Amino acid sequence: MPLEVVAITGASGFLAQHLIAYLQNNATDVVKEIRAVDRKPFKKFLDFPSVIPIKHYEFDICNELHLEHALSSCTTVFHCAAKSFEFVHSEQNFADQYWHDNVNATESLINVMQTKLVRRLIFVGDAFSMLPAGDNYGLSEYMHQSLPSNFMLGKFDAIILRPPFIFGEGETHLISMAKKVCSKYGGIPIIDGDDRGNHQFIYAGNMAAIMERSMRCLMKDAAKYNGEVVLCLDRTTCMTFTNFIMPYMEASGFRRCDSISYLSSFLMAAYHSLLSKIGSKQCFGYLTLTAHRFLNGWTVGFSNRKLRLLLDFIPPFDQSEAMKKSIEWYEENETTKRKQPSVVAGERPKTG
């Protein structure tokens, strides 16, 4: 069987780097080349061997001419590129970026895959794509995941993966959001009760293993697996988002605030939403009303039955150990960041 040439979009993101690490350690028998595609420079932050050669391509995947060059002779694409949901109010309007990164980019990828006869697509979507209306995220993410389903019949084989919150070494989106919120509150906001805001999580290493497993399944029996949509979880039990994010915030130097009721927190989020509508900057850094309801109000859970039965997948990494490892990695990097400015400010350069 000929070896695979795989392309990874969004290759500078932390999930893609975990995928590269997993392929380097576990897929040398089927992959001969990795092509890392992203508009941002690639910065390696994980320790993994370089057994499989990696080529880096730095461009926006909406540029189909460049994409054709990157996908030439490619056999499998792992599509990780997407615009994540923005949780806090900001002076920037992300509506156009959602559409560009989630819809236009996917259309370009599908067009080029058909042109270059790329056979397999492992598509990473979002289990929470059907968020309530309010901005372009929910619709763009829905179309982002629907496009492969509409175009793949007879043209290429695809598995669509839908993870909930992904955590792991190198994750920045959730952590930076939480740091903004904690900065506004002067600490970690705590909402009374544990019957709200419960969610599921998946470690990036386990997500990478699912992606690699999906590629092998399509290679083995495309007719069986083509078109399947699979929810991806470490385990089905939920935990509150506050309990998940708290160790990272404590490592960043934040401490717990006095607890407040959910009603008080909801009214505060509604107030900031109103400020946003009238153009006030006072709302910047606070959770949007949609984000507040999602993170702190809802309990959202999914089944892993299809993942277990269809892909015959058991997570190689224990979630508790993975969380501990991820927090330790973050603490080490936070300590390094704190030391760097103090050296610059505290030491005068030596002369002559």
PDB file of C-alpha atoms in Angstrom, residues 9-10 60-64 78-83 98-114 123-124 140-149 151:
ATOM      1  CA  THR A   9      -4.746  23.164   7.705  1.00  0.00           C
ATOM      2  CA  GLY A  10      -4.563  25.480  10.697  1.00  0.00           C
ATOM      3  CA  ASP A  60      -4.454  31.974   3.700  1.00  0.00           C
ATOM      4  CA  ILE A  61      -6.233  28.843   2.462  1.00  0.00           C
ATOM      5  CA  CYS A  62      -8.791  31.034   0.698  1.00  0.00           C
ATOM      6  CA  ASN A  63      -5.977  31.585  -1.816  1.00  0.00           C
ATOM      7  CA  GLU A  64      -6.797  28.641  -4.059  1.00  0.00           C
ATOM      8  CA  PHE A  78      -6.875  17.129   8.116  1.00  0.00           C
ATOM      9  CA  HIS A  79      -8.918  20.331   8.222  1.00  0.00           C
ATOM     10  CA  CYS A  80      -8.293  22.045  11.567  1.00  0.00           C
ATOM     11  CA  ALA A  81      -8.486  25.661  10.372  1.00  0.00           C
ATOM     12  CA  ALA A  82     -11.478  27.585  11.749  1.00  0.00           C
ATOM     13  CA  LYS A  83     -12.401  30.749  13.596  1.00  0.00           C
ATOM     14  CA  TYR A  98     -16.353  33.939  11.109  1.00  0.00           C
ATOM     15  CA  TRP A  99     -17.639  33.796   7.548  1.00  0.00           C
ATOM     16  CA  HIS A 100     -14.208  34.071   5.927  1.00  0.00           C
ATOM     17  CA  ASP A 101     -12.467  31.486   8.111  1.00  0.00           C
ATOM     18  CA  ASN A 102     -15.327  29.016   8.527  1.00  0.00           C
ATOM     19  CA  VAL A 103     -17.227  29.147   5.240  1.00  0.00           C
ATOM     20  CA  ASN A 104     -15.072  30.692   2.521  1.00  0.00           C
ATOM     21  CA  ALA A 105     -12.010  28.725   3.602  1.00  0.00           C
ATOM     22  CA  THR A 106     -13.951  25.455   3.575  1.00  0.00           C
ATOM     23  CA  GLU A 107     -15.346  26.199   0.114  1.00  0.00           C
ATOM     24  CA  SER A 108     -11.828  26.874  -1.170  1.00  0.00           C
ATOM     25  CA  LEU A 109     -10.529  23.669   0.371  1.00  0.00           C
ATOM     26  CA  ILE A 110     -13.303  21.580  -1.169  1.00  0.00           C
ATOM     27  CA  ASN A 111     -12.804  23.163  -4.599  1.00  0.00           C
ATOM     28  CA  VAL A 112      -9.070  22.480  -4.562  1.00  0.00           C
ATOM     29  CA  MET A 113      -9.487  18.950  -3.210  1.00  0.00           C
ATOM     30  CA  GLN A 114     -11.716  18.165  -6.181  1.00  0.00           C
ATOM     31  CA  PHE A 123     -12.861  17.452   9.078  1.00  0.00           C
ATOM     32  CA  VAL A 124     -12.738  18.916  12.598  1.00  0.00           C
ATOM     33  CA  SER A 140     -20.905  29.954   9.833  1.00  0.00           C
ATOM     34  CA  GLU A 141     -19.878  26.905  11.870  1.00  0.00           C
ATOM     35  CA  TYR A 142     -22.998  25.019  10.764  1.00  0.00           C
ATOM     36  CA  MET A 143     -22.222  25.704   7.097  1.00  0.00           C
ATOM     37  CA  HIS A 144     -18.536  25.045   7.791  1.00  0.00           C
ATOM     38  CA  GLN A 145     -19.507  21.478   8.739  1.00  0.00           C
ATOM     39  CA  SER A 146     -22.323  21.054   6.207  1.00  0.00           C
ATOM     40  CA  LEU A 147     -20.238  21.879   3.136  1.00  0.00           C
ATOM     41  CA  PRO A 148     -18.226  18.627   3.161  1.00  0.00           C
ATOM     42  CA  SER A 149     -21.451  16.627   3.531  1.00  0.00           C
ATOM     43  CA  PHE A 151     -19.985  18.030  -1.771  1.00  0.00           C
TER      44      PHE A 151
END
